[in-house]
Amino acid sequence: AQTVTQSQPEMSVQEAETVTLSCTYDTSESNYYLFWYKQPPSRQMILVIRQEAYKQQNATENRFSVNFQKAAKSFSLKISDSQLGDTAMYFCAFSDQTGANNLFFGTGTRLTVIP
Amino acid sequence: DSGVTQTPKHLITATGQRVTLRCSPRSGDLSVYWYQQSLDQGLQFLIQYYNGEERAKGNILERFSAQQFPDLHSELNLSSLELGDSALYFCASSASPAPRGNTEAFFGQGTRLTVV
């Protein structure tokens, strides 16, 4: 069974600084997708970034980048130049291609950006 | 705005009652997913429909059921409600059967259900 673990329930970062959120997962699949979702106080789930397991290059979206270590089954999110609007819950999620057709989520990391 | 509409936004009901949550997917999306988010928890997959047919089932209780209609909107029915069913219920939609990297799953704003 696929599991996703986020070991940091809460984190904080100073505005304009860089922060890294950790995520590990467990799967026996060889190809799969990994995601980071942001959930601000509005409750909306917003896709931040995605990574396909067969791609070795780490995904980047503006200030957001990932460090994907397939052998270690690690998928961390780095937020550079943190902004107040980055304050939210961040969820790591996993999706395989074997027909499960759904996202497995971690328990989330609550990030607070301090002005 | 993700384009996924969920109604109602809030719902308060008593134990033992039955409620129906509604989801309208993004225009053109054939897949609808339902997730449950309990307090301070991640989202738990409940069930998925693709073009009117059940595609995958997760940790959905027997008291819960869902369907997707010909116009592709979906309803999640929760019956014999218990206090522990209080949660945020999210609907998501995507164009393909699976939320793969090249086919993003878009989430609605959720329905907050409170069972008293």
PDB file of C-alpha atoms in Angstrom:
ATOM      1  CA  ALA A   1       0.000   0.000   0.000  1.00  0.00           C
ATOM      2  CA  GLN A   2       1.132   3.491  -0.755  1.00  0.00           C
ATOM      3  CA  THR A   3       1.863   5.748   2.189  1.00  0.00           C
ATOM      4  CA  VAL A   4       2.930   9.361   2.318  1.00  0.00           C
ATOM      5  CA  THR A   5       4.659  10.762   5.399  1.00  0.00           C
ATOM      6  CA  GLN A   6       5.173  14.383   6.320  1.00  0.00           C
ATOM      7  CA  SER A   7       7.160  14.487   9.518  1.00  0.00           C
ATOM      8  CA  GLN A   8       6.945  18.233  10.134  1.00  0.00           C
ATOM      9  CA  PRO A   9       3.497  19.176  11.469  1.00  0.00           C
ATOM     10  CA  GLU A  10       4.416  22.867  11.686  1.00  0.00           C
ATOM     11  CA  MET A  11       7.129  25.111  10.336  1.00  0.00           C
ATOM     12  CA  SER A  12       7.787  28.803  10.216  1.00  0.00           C
ATOM     13  CA  VAL A  13      10.005  30.984   8.077  1.00  0.00           C
ATOM     14  CA  GLN A  14      10.887  34.645   7.931  1.00  0.00           C
ATOM     15  CA  GLU A  15       9.578  36.563   4.978  1.00  0.00           C
ATOM     16  CA  ALA A  16      12.046  36.488   2.039  1.00  0.00           C
ATOM     17  CA  GLU A  17      13.870  33.472   3.472  1.00  0.00           C
ATOM     18  CA  THR A  18      13.941  29.918   2.137  1.00  0.00           C
ATOM     19  CA  VAL A  19      12.211  26.943   3.699  1.00  0.00           C
ATOM     20  CA  THR A  20      12.154  23.236   2.851  1.00  0.00           C
ATOM     21  CA  LEU A  21       9.239  20.938   3.615  1.00  0.00           C
ATOM     22  CA  SER A  22       9.910  17.212   3.809  1.00  0.00           C
ATOM     23  CA  CYS A  23       7.949  14.311   2.395  1.00  0.00           C
ATOM     24  CA  THR A  24       8.697  10.628   2.133  1.00  0.00           C
ATOM     25  CA  TYR A  25       6.591   7.966   0.515  1.00  0.00           C
ATOM     26  CA  ASP A  26       6.475   4.254   0.137  1.00  0.00           C
ATOM     27  CA  THR A  27       5.489   2.384  -2.990  1.00  0.00           C
ATOM     28  CA  SER A  28       6.433  -0.669  -4.949  1.00  0.00           C
ATOM     29  CA  GLU A  29       5.551   1.000  -8.228  1.00  0.00           C
ATOM     30  CA  SER A  30       8.241   2.114 -10.651  1.00  0.00           C
ATOM     31  CA  ASN A  31       6.324   4.941 -12.237  1.00  0.00           C
ATOM     32  CA  TYR A  32       4.139   7.364 -10.388  1.00  0.00           C
ATOM     33  CA  TYR A  33       3.484  11.038  -9.805  1.00  0.00           C
ATOM     34  CA  LEU A  34       4.156  13.229  -6.820  1.00  0.00           C
ATOM     35  CA  PHE A  35       2.466  16.490  -5.986  1.00  0.00           C
ATOM     36  CA  TRP A  36       2.569  19.315  -3.510  1.00  0.00           C
ATOM     37  CA  TYR A  37      -0.756  20.969  -2.770  1.00  0.00           C
ATOM     38  CA  LYS A  38      -1.281  24.167  -0.843  1.00  0.00           C
ATOM     39  CA  GLN A  39      -4.355  24.722   1.315  1.00  0.00           C
ATOM     40  CA  PRO A  40      -4.675  28.332   2.493  1.00  0.00           C
ATOM     41  CA  PRO A  41      -7.259  29.412   5.081  1.00  0.00           C
ATOM     42  CA  SER A  42      -9.780  29.627   2.260  1.00  0.00           C
ATOM     43  CA  ARG A  43      -9.646  25.781   2.239  1.00  0.00           C
ATOM     44  CA  GLN A  44      -9.050  25.658  -1.505  1.00  0.00           C
ATOM     45  CA  MET A  45      -6.638  22.908  -2.536  1.00  0.00           C
ATOM     46  CA  ILE A  46      -4.181  24.432  -4.972  1.00  0.00           C
ATOM     47  CA  LEU A  47      -1.622  22.442  -6.928  1.00  0.00           C
ATOM     48  CA  VAL A  48       1.806  23.930  -6.345  1.00  0.00           C
ATOM     49  CA  ILE A  49       4.076  21.581  -8.247  1.00  0.00           C
ATOM     50  CA  ARG A  50       4.187  18.061  -9.663  1.00  0.00           C
ATOM     51  CA  GLN A  51       6.902  15.554 -10.472  1.00  0.00           C
ATOM     52  CA  GLU A  52       6.807  12.452 -12.653  1.00  0.00           C
ATOM     53  CA  ALA A  53       8.924   9.674 -11.203  1.00  0.00           C
ATOM     54  CA  TYR A  54      10.540   8.729 -14.509  1.00  0.00           C
ATOM     55  CA  LYS A  55      11.900  12.247 -14.938  1.00  0.00           C
ATOM     56  CA  GLN A  56      15.216  12.727 -13.207  1.00  0.00           C
ATOM     57  CA  GLN A  57      15.144  16.488 -13.457  1.00  0.00           C
ATOM     58  CA  ASN A  58      13.622  18.197 -10.443  1.00  0.00           C
ATOM     59  CA  ALA A  59      10.491  20.203 -11.173  1.00  0.00           C
ATOM     60  CA  THR A  60      10.509  23.968 -10.697  1.00  0.00           C
ATOM     61  CA  GLU A  61       7.666  26.474 -10.681  1.00  0.00           C
ATOM     62  CA  ASN A  62       8.839  30.020 -10.045  1.00  0.00           C
ATOM     63  CA  ARG A  63       9.788  30.204  -6.343  1.00  0.00           C
ATOM     64  CA  PHE A  64       8.865  26.565  -5.742  1.00  0.00           C
ATOM     65  CA  SER A  65      11.172  23.664  -6.498  1.00  0.00           C
ATOM     66  CA  VAL A  66      11.448  20.062  -5.439  1.00  0.00           C
ATOM     67  CA  ASN A  67      14.272  17.759  -4.497  1.00  0.00           C
ATOM     68  CA  PHE A  68      13.196  14.361  -5.778  1.00  0.00           C
ATOM     69  CA  GLN A  69      15.302  11.464  -4.563  1.00  0.00           C
ATOM     70  CA  LYS A  70      13.733   8.352  -6.080  1.00  0.00           C
ATOM     71  CA  ALA A  71      15.996   5.808  -4.419  1.00  0.00           C
ATOM     72  CA  ALA A  72      15.384   7.354  -1.025  1.00  0.00           C
ATOM     73  CA  LYS A  73      11.668   7.863  -1.816  1.00  0.00           C
ATOM     74  CA  SER A  74      11.953  11.459  -0.772  1.00  0.00           C
ATOM     75  CA  PHE A  75      10.183  14.469  -2.287  1.00  0.00           C
ATOM     76  CA  SER A  76      10.879  17.752  -0.516  1.00  0.00           C
ATOM     77  CA  LEU A  77       9.503  21.164  -1.433  1.00  0.00           C
ATOM     78  CA  LYS A  78      11.695  24.250  -1.330  1.00  0.00           C
ATOM     79  CA  ILE A  79      10.071  27.650  -1.191  1.00  0.00           C
ATOM     80  CA  SER A  80      12.421  30.496  -1.964  1.00  0.00           C
ATOM     81  CA  ASP A  81      11.847  34.163  -1.142  1.00  0.00           C
ATOM     82  CA  SER A  82       8.933  33.245   1.115  1.00  0.00           C
ATOM     83  CA  GLN A  83       5.954  35.556   0.970  1.00  0.00           C
ATOM     84  CA  LEU A  84       3.138  36.152   3.457  1.00  0.00           C
ATOM     85  CA  GLY A  85       0.747  34.576   0.970  1.00  0.00           C
ATOM     86  CA  ASP A  86       2.645  31.309   1.270  1.00  0.00           C
ATOM     87  CA  THR A  87       1.184  30.833   4.739  1.00  0.00           C
ATOM     88  CA  ALA A  88      -0.911  27.668   4.399  1.00  0.00           C
ATOM     89  CA  MET A  89      -1.077  23.941   4.950  1.00  0.00           C
ATOM     90  CA  TYR A  90       1.063  22.056   2.477  1.00  0.00           C
ATOM     91  CA  PHE A  91       0.195  18.514   1.526  1.00  0.00           C
ATOM     92  CA  CYS A  92       2.417  16.054  -0.264  1.00  0.00           C
ATOM     93  CA  ALA A  93       0.488  13.600  -2.446  1.00  0.00           C
ATOM     94  CA  PHE A  94       1.171  10.517  -4.518  1.00  0.00           C
ATOM     95  CA  SER A  95      -0.598   8.991  -7.481  1.00  0.00           C
ATOM     96  CA  ASP A  96       0.241   5.786  -9.287  1.00  0.00           C
ATOM     97  CA  GLN A  97      -0.742   4.499 -12.696  1.00  0.00           C
ATOM     98  CA  THR A  98      -1.987   1.090 -11.713  1.00  0.00           C
ATOM     99  CA  GLY A  99      -5.639   1.985 -11.686  1.00  0.00           C
ATOM    100  CA  ALA A 100      -5.960   3.341  -8.183  1.00  0.00           C
ATOM    101  CA  ASN A 101      -6.802   6.604  -9.885  1.00  0.00           C
ATOM    102  CA  ASN A 102      -6.606   8.671  -6.777  1.00  0.00           C
ATOM    103  CA  LEU A 103      -4.281  10.772  -4.698  1.00  0.00           C
ATOM    104  CA  PHE A 104      -2.756   9.555  -1.446  1.00  0.00           C
ATOM    105  CA  PHE A 105      -2.099  12.505   0.836  1.00  0.00           C
ATOM    106  CA  GLY A 106       0.244  13.065   3.729  1.00  0.00           C
ATOM    107  CA  THR A 107      -1.023  14.675   6.925  1.00  0.00           C
ATOM    108  CA  GLY A 108       0.306  18.066   5.974  1.00  0.00           C
ATOM    109  CA  THR A 109       2.732  20.703   7.202  1.00  0.00           C
ATOM    110  CA  ARG A 110       1.390  23.995   8.492  1.00  0.00           C
ATOM    111  CA  LEU A 111       3.711  26.732   7.234  1.00  0.00           C
ATOM    112  CA  THR A 112       3.654  30.206   8.715  1.00  0.00           C
ATOM    113  CA  VAL A 113       5.546  33.022   7.049  1.00  0.00           C
ATOM    114  CA  ILE A 114       6.573  35.613   9.614  1.00  0.00           C
ATOM    115  CA  PRO A 115       6.775  39.247   8.517  1.00  0.00           C
TER     116      PRO A 115
ATOM    117  CA  ASP B   1     -11.502  29.759  -9.009  1.00  0.00           C
ATOM    118  CA  SER B   2     -10.848  26.120  -9.913  1.00  0.00           C
ATOM    119  CA  GLY B   3     -14.060  25.736 -11.883  1.00  0.00           C
ATOM    120  CA  VAL B   4     -15.287  22.973  -9.572  1.00  0.00           C
ATOM    121  CA  THR B   5     -18.418  23.944  -7.665  1.00  0.00           C
ATOM    122  CA  GLN B   6     -19.517  22.317  -4.456  1.00  0.00           C
ATOM    123  CA  THR B   7     -22.753  22.966  -2.642  1.00  0.00           C
ATOM    124  CA  PRO B   8     -23.569  23.615   0.077  1.00  0.00           C
ATOM    125  CA  LYS B   9     -20.480  25.255   1.593  1.00  0.00           C
ATOM    126  CA  HIS B  10     -21.608  24.512   5.122  1.00  0.00           C
ATOM    127  CA  LEU B  11     -24.010  21.955   6.501  1.00  0.00           C
ATOM    128  CA  ILE B  12     -25.048  21.303  10.083  1.00  0.00           C
ATOM    129  CA  THR B  13     -27.170  18.293  10.827  1.00  0.00           C
ATOM    130  CA  ALA B  14     -28.041  15.925  13.650  1.00  0.00           C
ATOM    131  CA  THR B  15     -26.810  12.412  14.226  1.00  0.00           C
ATOM    132  CA  GLY B  16     -28.789   9.774  12.383  1.00  0.00           C
ATOM    133  CA  GLN B  17     -29.727  12.101   9.570  1.00  0.00           C
ATOM    134  CA  ARG B  18     -28.941  11.851   5.857  1.00  0.00           C
ATOM    135  CA  VAL B  19     -27.385  14.557   3.713  1.00  0.00           C
ATOM    136  CA  THR B  20     -26.455  14.990   0.069  1.00  0.00           C
ATOM    137  CA  LEU B  21     -23.403  16.900  -1.096  1.00  0.00           C
ATOM    138  CA  ARG B  22     -23.278  18.099  -4.655  1.00  0.00           C
ATOM    139  CA  CYS B  23     -20.360  18.647  -7.014  1.00  0.00           C
ATOM    140  CA  SER B  24     -20.250  20.166 -10.478  1.00  0.00           C
ATOM    141  CA  PRO B  25     -16.949  19.399 -12.196  1.00  0.00           C
ATOM    142  CA  ARG B  26     -15.033  21.693 -14.492  1.00  0.00           C
ATOM    143  CA  SER B  27     -16.489  21.940 -17.956  1.00  0.00           C
ATOM    144  CA  GLY B  28     -15.301  18.974 -19.976  1.00  0.00           C
ATOM    145  CA  ASP B  29     -13.896  16.987 -17.054  1.00  0.00           C
ATOM    146  CA  LEU B  30     -15.168  13.426 -16.978  1.00  0.00           C
ATOM    147  CA  SER B  31     -13.659  12.269 -13.688  1.00  0.00           C
ATOM    148  CA  VAL B  32     -14.983  13.238 -10.290  1.00  0.00           C
ATOM    149  CA  TYR B  33     -13.258  12.299  -7.039  1.00  0.00           C
ATOM    150  CA  TRP B  34     -14.550  12.632  -3.496  1.00  0.00           C
ATOM    151  CA  TYR B  35     -12.223  13.126  -0.528  1.00  0.00           C
ATOM    152  CA  GLN B  36     -12.812  13.474   3.188  1.00  0.00           C
ATOM    153  CA  GLN B  37     -10.616  15.722   5.338  1.00  0.00           C
ATOM    154  CA  SER B  38     -11.084  15.266   9.063  1.00  0.00           C
ATOM    155  CA  LEU B  39      -9.685  17.805  11.513  1.00  0.00           C
ATOM    156  CA  ASP B  40      -5.927  18.224  11.131  1.00  0.00           C
ATOM    157  CA  GLN B  41      -5.733  15.272   8.795  1.00  0.00           C
ATOM    158  CA  GLY B  42      -4.789  14.825   5.190  1.00  0.00           C
ATOM    159  CA  LEU B  43      -7.387  14.095   2.599  1.00  0.00           C
ATOM    160  CA  GLN B  44      -8.682  10.532   2.418  1.00  0.00           C
ATOM    161  CA  PHE B  45      -9.880   9.251  -0.926  1.00  0.00           C
ATOM    162  CA  LEU B  46     -13.453   8.032  -0.862  1.00  0.00           C
ATOM    163  CA  ILE B  47     -14.568   7.252  -4.398  1.00  0.00           C
ATOM    164  CA  GLN B  48     -14.100   8.152  -8.045  1.00  0.00           C
ATOM    165  CA  TYR B  49     -16.476   8.249 -10.986  1.00  0.00           C
ATOM    166  CA  TYR B  50     -15.519   8.489 -14.614  1.00  0.00           C
ATOM    167  CA  ASN B  51     -18.135   9.391 -17.188  1.00  0.00           C
ATOM    168  CA  GLY B  52     -20.950   8.089 -15.039  1.00  0.00           C
ATOM    169  CA  GLU B  53     -19.370   4.874 -13.844  1.00  0.00           C
ATOM    170  CA  GLU B  54     -17.644   4.062 -10.599  1.00  0.00           C
ATOM    171  CA  ARG B  55     -13.924   3.802 -11.315  1.00  0.00           C
ATOM    172  CA  ALA B  56     -12.251   3.375  -7.965  1.00  0.00           C
ATOM    173  CA  LYS B  57     -13.255   3.053  -4.364  1.00  0.00           C
ATOM    174  CA  GLY B  58     -11.222   3.991  -1.338  1.00  0.00           C
ATOM    175  CA  ASN B  59     -12.044   4.146   2.351  1.00  0.00           C
ATOM    176  CA  ILE B  60     -15.706   4.846   1.874  1.00  0.00           C
ATOM    177  CA  LEU B  61     -18.104   3.652   4.553  1.00  0.00           C
ATOM    178  CA  GLU B  62     -21.110   1.551   3.613  1.00  0.00           C
ATOM    179  CA  ARG B  63     -23.295   4.361   4.959  1.00  0.00           C
ATOM    180  CA  PHE B  64     -21.916   6.570   2.219  1.00  0.00           C
ATOM    181  CA  SER B  65     -22.717   6.338  -1.463  1.00  0.00           C
ATOM    182  CA  ALA B  66     -22.177   8.422  -4.543  1.00  0.00           C
ATOM    183  CA  GLN B  67     -23.229   8.689  -8.136  1.00  0.00           C
ATOM    184  CA  GLN B  68     -22.414  10.672 -11.232  1.00  0.00           C
ATOM    185  CA  PHE B  69     -25.227  11.824 -13.440  1.00  0.00           C
ATOM    186  CA  PRO B  70     -25.384  12.109 -17.247  1.00  0.00           C
ATOM    187  CA  ASP B  71     -24.592  15.816 -17.017  1.00  0.00           C
ATOM    188  CA  LEU B  72     -21.450  14.740 -15.090  1.00  0.00           C
ATOM    189  CA  HIS B  73     -22.342  16.354 -11.802  1.00  0.00           C
ATOM    190  CA  SER B  74     -21.909  14.093  -8.812  1.00  0.00           C
ATOM    191  CA  GLU B  75     -23.600  13.656  -5.472  1.00  0.00           C
ATOM    192  CA  LEU B  76     -22.218  12.135  -2.300  1.00  0.00           C
ATOM    193  CA  ASN B  77     -24.885  10.756   0.002  1.00  0.00           C
ATOM    194  CA  LEU B  78     -24.078  10.329   3.688  1.00  0.00           C
ATOM    195  CA  SER B  79     -26.613   8.512   5.834  1.00  0.00           C
ATOM    196  CA  SER B  80     -27.036   7.505   9.481  1.00  0.00           C
ATOM    197  CA  LEU B  81     -24.628  10.293  10.294  1.00  0.00           C
ATOM    198  CA  GLU B  82     -22.361  10.038  13.309  1.00  0.00           C
ATOM    199  CA  LEU B  83     -20.376  12.684  15.139  1.00  0.00           C
ATOM    200  CA  GLY B  84     -17.199  11.305  13.584  1.00  0.00           C
ATOM    201  CA  ASP B  85     -18.463  12.070  10.110  1.00  0.00           C
ATOM    202  CA  SER B  86     -17.915  15.759  10.772  1.00  0.00           C
ATOM    203  CA  ALA B  87     -15.294  16.808   8.229  1.00  0.00           C
ATOM    204  CA  LEU B  88     -14.547  18.747   5.102  1.00  0.00           C
ATOM    205  CA  TYR B  89     -15.659  16.889   2.013  1.00  0.00           C
ATOM    206  CA  PHE B  90     -13.842  17.801  -1.160  1.00  0.00           C
ATOM    207  CA  CYS B  91     -14.730  17.079  -4.717  1.00  0.00           C
ATOM    208  CA  ALA B  92     -12.095  17.168  -7.440  1.00  0.00           C
ATOM    209  CA  SER B  93     -12.339  16.748 -11.171  1.00  0.00           C
ATOM    210  CA  SER B  94      -9.933  15.917 -13.950  1.00  0.00           C
ATOM    211  CA  ALA B  95     -10.134  15.310 -17.657  1.00  0.00           C
ATOM    212  CA  SER B  96      -8.684  11.821 -17.549  1.00  0.00           C
ATOM    213  CA  PRO B  97      -9.457   8.769 -15.431  1.00  0.00           C
ATOM    214  CA  ALA B  98      -6.389   9.312 -13.292  1.00  0.00           C
ATOM    215  CA  PRO B  99      -4.901  12.522 -11.848  1.00  0.00           C
ATOM    216  CA  ARG B 100      -1.654  11.984 -13.667  1.00  0.00           C
ATOM    217  CA  GLY B 101       1.055  14.553 -13.938  1.00  0.00           C
ATOM    218  CA  ASN B 102      -0.195  15.815 -17.236  1.00  0.00           C
ATOM    219  CA  THR B 103      -3.797  15.944 -16.149  1.00  0.00           C
ATOM    220  CA  GLU B 104      -4.269  18.045 -13.081  1.00  0.00           C
ATOM    221  CA  ALA B 105      -7.003  17.352 -10.561  1.00  0.00           C
ATOM    222  CA  PHE B 106      -8.872  20.540  -9.675  1.00  0.00           C
ATOM    223  CA  PHE B 107     -10.484  20.798  -6.275  1.00  0.00           C
ATOM    224  CA  GLY B 108     -13.647  22.503  -5.191  1.00  0.00           C
ATOM    225  CA  GLN B 109     -13.743  24.587  -2.025  1.00  0.00           C
ATOM    226  CA  GLY B 110     -15.275  21.785  -0.052  1.00  0.00           C
ATOM    227  CA  THR B 111     -18.379  21.294   2.027  1.00  0.00           C
ATOM    228  CA  ARG B 112     -17.916  21.556   5.765  1.00  0.00           C
ATOM    229  CA  LEU B 113     -20.214  19.058   7.423  1.00  0.00           C
ATOM    230  CA  THR B 114     -20.876  19.346  11.127  1.00  0.00           C
ATOM    231  CA  VAL B 115     -22.834  16.573  12.811  1.00  0.00           C
ATOM    232  CA  VAL B 116     -24.235  17.524  16.201  1.00  0.00           C
TER     233      VAL B 116
END
